[in-house]
Amino acid sequence: MRQTSQISKLTGLRAGFAALSIFALIGVSGTVFATDAAPMAAAPEAKAEVPGKPKVDPAAGEALYSNGDATRGVTACITCHGPKGQSAIGTWPKLSAQHAAYLTKQLKNFKEGTRANPIMMGMAATLTQQDMQNISAFLAKQPISQGVAQDKETIALGQSIYRGGIAAKGVPACAACHSPTGAGIPAQYPLLGGQWAEYNNAQLLAFREGVRTNSSQMTTIASKLSDKEMKAVADYIAGLH
């Protein structure tokens, strides 16, 4: 009986040891499996860099406007268009407070040759797109230069055309696009109020004669106006504010 008991104990010990070994193996295997099964952390996906629009810099625009850049052959605008874009004579347009998008478009048109003017085409030729935007941003921030109508004889006619157009000729009211005060609509129609009558009249003539061709709408309108009507509305516009 004693021998049988000892054998039974020995057998029990062996069985227990075997069970512990199996559990140990299972634990190790489980750890390995768990480690293998865990997904690897995905590396953060690199975002493609999207180039943004160049930042407009009015200060850089002021420097070019006032001083030019001799190293690039850029001539100062102030010589003709005056301090802060307020020219002294009607030969050169006032540019202060003009919508930046409109100014940029005109400079681009001069550079491309779609707006003909020998002087301005030469000036714009050395400007980059960034230069144009910077100069335009500077001018847009300047105070508006007001003017006055000079010809009392034609004020009534000019006002009639500007505010009501000429129905018999199919001429729309200028105010419909350029606003009752001549302020225009940013990025669409330019500010006209306070502009030199001489300059406005010259542009209407240029549209009518096909010299200026960068606005089909204005070419159509100007083609229907007489010299007297152009002078009257140009003079009236000079006094708008």
PDB file of N, CA, C and O in Angstrom, residues 132-163:
ATOM      1  N   MET A 132       2.619  93.804 -59.523  1.00  0.00           N
ATOM      2  CA  MET A 132       1.344  94.422 -59.888  1.00  0.00           C
ATOM      3  C   MET A 132       0.359  94.379 -58.729  1.00  0.00           C
ATOM      4  O   MET A 132      -0.320  95.371 -58.426  1.00  0.00           O
ATOM      5  N   GLN A 133       0.284  93.231 -58.073  1.00  0.00           N
ATOM      6  CA  GLN A 133      -0.647  93.090 -56.949  1.00  0.00           C
ATOM      7  C   GLN A 133      -0.232  93.968 -55.777  1.00  0.00           C
ATOM      8  O   GLN A 133      -1.083  94.559 -55.095  1.00  0.00           O
ATOM      9  N   ASN A 134       1.067  94.053 -55.536  1.00  0.00           N
ATOM     10  CA  ASN A 134       1.557  94.880 -54.420  1.00  0.00           C
ATOM     11  C   ASN A 134       1.282  96.369 -54.661  1.00  0.00           C
ATOM     12  O   ASN A 134       0.811  97.078 -53.767  1.00  0.00           O
ATOM     13  N   ILE A 135       1.567  96.841 -55.865  1.00  0.00           N
ATOM     14  CA  ILE A 135       1.321  98.248 -56.201  1.00  0.00           C
ATOM     15  C   ILE A 135      -0.171  98.558 -56.118  1.00  0.00           C
ATOM     16  O   ILE A 135      -0.583  99.591 -55.575  1.00  0.00           O
ATOM     17  N   SER A 136      -0.983  97.662 -56.647  1.00  0.00           N
ATOM     18  CA  SER A 136      -2.442  97.865 -56.634  1.00  0.00           C
ATOM     19  C   SER A 136      -2.980  97.896 -55.208  1.00  0.00           C
ATOM     20  O   SER A 136      -3.861  98.701 -54.882  1.00  0.00           O
ATOM     21  N   ALA A 137      -2.446  97.020 -54.353  1.00  0.00           N
ATOM     22  CA  ALA A 137      -2.893  96.982 -52.958  1.00  0.00           C
ATOM     23  C   ALA A 137      -2.540  98.278 -52.235  1.00  0.00           C
ATOM     24  O   ALA A 137      -3.317  98.789 -51.423  1.00  0.00           O
ATOM     25  N   PHE A 138      -1.373  98.822 -52.537  1.00  0.00           N
ATOM     26  CA  PHE A 138      -0.969 100.100 -51.938  1.00  0.00           C
ATOM     27  C   PHE A 138      -1.902 101.225 -52.372  1.00  0.00           C
ATOM     28  O   PHE A 138      -2.395 102.004 -51.550  1.00  0.00           O
ATOM     29  N   LEU A 139      -2.167 101.323 -53.671  1.00  0.00           N
ATOM     30  CA  LEU A 139      -3.007 102.403 -54.189  1.00  0.00           C
ATOM     31  C   LEU A 139      -4.445 102.304 -53.694  1.00  0.00           C
ATOM     32  O   LEU A 139      -5.088 103.321 -53.432  1.00  0.00           O
ATOM     33  N   ALA A 140      -4.944 101.084 -53.564  1.00  0.00           N
ATOM     34  CA  ALA A 140      -6.329 100.896 -53.110  1.00  0.00           C
ATOM     35  C   ALA A 140      -6.550 101.437 -51.706  1.00  0.00           C
ATOM     36  O   ALA A 140      -7.677 101.800 -51.341  1.00  0.00           O
ATOM     37  N   LYS A 141      -5.479 101.509 -50.918  1.00  0.00           N
ATOM     38  CA  LYS A 141      -5.597 101.974 -49.537  1.00  0.00           C
ATOM     39  C   LYS A 141      -5.468 103.500 -49.390  1.00  0.00           C
ATOM     40  O   LYS A 141      -5.633 104.039 -48.302  1.00  0.00           O
ATOM     41  N   GLN A 142      -5.168 104.175 -50.478  1.00  0.00           N
ATOM     42  CA  GLN A 142      -4.971 105.631 -50.408  1.00  0.00           C
ATOM     43  C   GLN A 142      -6.303 106.375 -50.440  1.00  0.00           C
ATOM     44  O   GLN A 142      -7.281 105.893 -51.003  1.00  0.00           O
ATOM     45  N   PRO A 143      -6.349 107.554 -49.825  1.00  0.00           N
ATOM     46  CA  PRO A 143      -7.600 108.329 -49.805  1.00  0.00           C
ATOM     47  C   PRO A 143      -8.011 108.766 -51.204  1.00  0.00           C
ATOM     48  O   PRO A 143      -7.161 109.084 -52.036  1.00  0.00           O
ATOM     49  N   ILE A 144      -9.303 108.765 -51.442  1.00  0.00           N
ATOM     50  CA  ILE A 144      -9.820 109.149 -52.750  1.00  0.00           C
ATOM     51  C   ILE A 144      -9.554 110.621 -53.029  1.00  0.00           C
ATOM     52  O   ILE A 144      -9.568 111.456 -52.114  1.00  0.00           O
ATOM     53  N   SER A 145      -9.289 110.934 -54.270  1.00  0.00           N
ATOM     54  CA  SER A 145      -9.055 112.318 -54.676  1.00  0.00           C
ATOM     55  C   SER A 145     -10.323 112.847 -55.347  1.00  0.00           C
ATOM     56  O   SER A 145     -10.731 112.366 -56.398  1.00  0.00           O
ATOM     57  N   GLN A 146     -10.959 113.796 -54.729  1.00  0.00           N
ATOM     58  CA  GLN A 146     -12.208 114.326 -55.267  1.00  0.00           C
ATOM     59  C   GLN A 146     -11.948 115.431 -56.282  1.00  0.00           C
ATOM     60  O   GLN A 146     -10.893 116.066 -56.277  1.00  0.00           O
ATOM     61  N   GLY A 147     -12.918 115.630 -57.153  1.00  0.00           N
ATOM     62  CA  GLY A 147     -12.793 116.663 -58.172  1.00  0.00           C
ATOM     63  C   GLY A 147     -14.094 117.436 -58.296  1.00  0.00           C
ATOM     64  O   GLY A 147     -15.025 117.235 -57.507  1.00  0.00           O
ATOM     65  N   VAL A 148     -14.171 118.270 -59.309  1.00  0.00           N
ATOM     66  CA  VAL A 148     -15.392 119.053 -59.545  1.00  0.00           C
ATOM     67  C   VAL A 148     -15.674 119.120 -61.039  1.00  0.00           C
ATOM     68  O   VAL A 148     -14.755 119.066 -61.865  1.00  0.00           O
ATOM     69  N   ALA A 149     -16.946 119.201 -61.373  1.00  0.00           N
ATOM     70  CA  ALA A 149     -17.326 119.401 -62.774  1.00  0.00           C
ATOM     71  C   ALA A 149     -17.013 120.846 -63.140  1.00  0.00           C
ATOM     72  O   ALA A 149     -17.209 121.757 -62.335  1.00  0.00           O
ATOM     73  N   GLN A 150     -16.514 121.052 -64.352  1.00  0.00           N
ATOM     74  CA  GLN A 150     -16.070 122.378 -64.753  1.00  0.00           C
ATOM     75  C   GLN A 150     -17.051 123.120 -65.668  1.00  0.00           C
ATOM     76  O   GLN A 150     -17.140 124.338 -65.632  1.00  0.00           O
ATOM     77  N   ASP A 151     -17.772 122.383 -66.500  1.00  0.00           N
ATOM     78  CA  ASP A 151     -18.608 123.013 -67.524  1.00  0.00           C
ATOM     79  C   ASP A 151     -20.078 123.065 -67.087  1.00  0.00           C
ATOM     80  O   ASP A 151     -20.802 122.066 -67.131  1.00  0.00           O
ATOM     81  N   LYS A 152     -20.517 124.247 -66.689  1.00  0.00           N
ATOM     82  CA  LYS A 152     -21.894 124.407 -66.232  1.00  0.00           C
ATOM     83  C   LYS A 152     -22.901 124.181 -67.359  1.00  0.00           C
ATOM     84  O   LYS A 152     -24.051 123.826 -67.131  1.00  0.00           O
ATOM     85  N   GLU A 153     -22.452 124.415 -68.576  1.00  0.00           N
ATOM     86  CA  GLU A 153     -23.347 124.284 -69.731  1.00  0.00           C
ATOM     87  C   GLU A 153     -23.765 122.835 -69.992  1.00  0.00           C
ATOM     88  O   GLU A 153     -24.822 122.593 -70.575  1.00  0.00           O
ATOM     89  N   THR A 154     -22.919 121.882 -69.582  1.00  0.00           N
ATOM     90  CA  THR A 154     -23.197 120.479 -69.929  1.00  0.00           C
ATOM     91  C   THR A 154     -23.494 119.585 -68.726  1.00  0.00           C
ATOM     92  O   THR A 154     -23.667 118.375 -68.883  1.00  0.00           O
ATOM     93  N   ILE A 155     -23.549 120.171 -67.537  1.00  0.00           N
ATOM     94  CA  ILE A 155     -23.781 119.346 -66.341  1.00  0.00           C
ATOM     95  C   ILE A 155     -25.099 118.587 -66.426  1.00  0.00           C
ATOM     96  O   ILE A 155     -25.179 117.397 -66.104  1.00  0.00           O
ATOM     97  N   ALA A 156     -26.162 119.260 -66.895  1.00  0.00           N
ATOM     98  CA  ALA A 156     -27.468 118.609 -66.976  1.00  0.00           C
ATOM     99  C   ALA A 156     -27.436 117.428 -67.955  1.00  0.00           C
ATOM    100  O   ALA A 156     -27.982 116.346 -67.674  1.00  0.00           O
ATOM    101  N   LEU A 157     -26.777 117.603 -69.084  1.00  0.00           N
ATOM    102  CA  LEU A 157     -26.674 116.519 -70.066  1.00  0.00           C
ATOM    103  C   LEU A 157     -25.834 115.373 -69.511  1.00  0.00           C
ATOM    104  O   LEU A 157     -26.203 114.199 -69.636  1.00  0.00           O
ATOM    105  N   GLY A 158     -24.721 115.709 -68.883  1.00  0.00           N
ATOM    106  CA  GLY A 158     -23.856 114.678 -68.306  1.00  0.00           C
ATOM    107  C   GLY A 158     -24.565 113.883 -67.238  1.00  0.00           C
ATOM    108  O   GLY A 158     -24.456 112.650 -67.181  1.00  0.00           O
ATOM    109  N   GLN A 159     -25.311 114.578 -66.397  1.00  0.00           N
ATOM    110  CA  GLN A 159     -26.063 113.909 -65.332  1.00  0.00           C
ATOM    111  C   GLN A 159     -27.124 112.981 -65.924  1.00  0.00           C
ATOM    112  O   GLN A 159     -27.314 111.858 -65.449  1.00  0.00           O
ATOM    113  N   SER A 160     -27.802 113.448 -66.945  1.00  0.00           N
ATOM    114  CA  SER A 160     -28.842 112.649 -67.590  1.00  0.00           C
ATOM    115  C   SER A 160     -28.274 111.351 -68.164  1.00  0.00           C
ATOM    116  O   SER A 160     -28.859 110.275 -68.003  1.00  0.00           O
ATOM    117  N   ILE A 161     -27.137 111.460 -68.816  1.00  0.00           N
ATOM    118  CA  ILE A 161     -26.510 110.258 -69.408  1.00  0.00           C
ATOM    119  C   ILE A 161     -26.018 109.322 -68.314  1.00  0.00           C
ATOM    120  O   ILE A 161     -26.235 108.107 -68.370  1.00  0.00           O
ATOM    121  N   TYR A 162     -25.348 109.881 -67.318  1.00  0.00           N
ATOM    122  CA  TYR A 162     -24.769 109.047 -66.260  1.00  0.00           C
ATOM    123  C   TYR A 162     -25.857 108.303 -65.479  1.00  0.00           C
ATOM    124  O   TYR A 162     -25.723 107.117 -65.189  1.00  0.00           O
ATOM    125  N   ARG A 163     -26.938 109.005 -65.170  1.00  0.00           N
ATOM    126  CA  ARG A 163     -27.972 108.404 -64.316  1.00  0.00           C
ATOM    127  C   ARG A 163     -29.079 107.688 -65.081  1.00  0.00           C
ATOM    128  O   ARG A 163     -29.682 106.746 -64.564  1.00  0.00           O
TER     129      ARG A 163
END
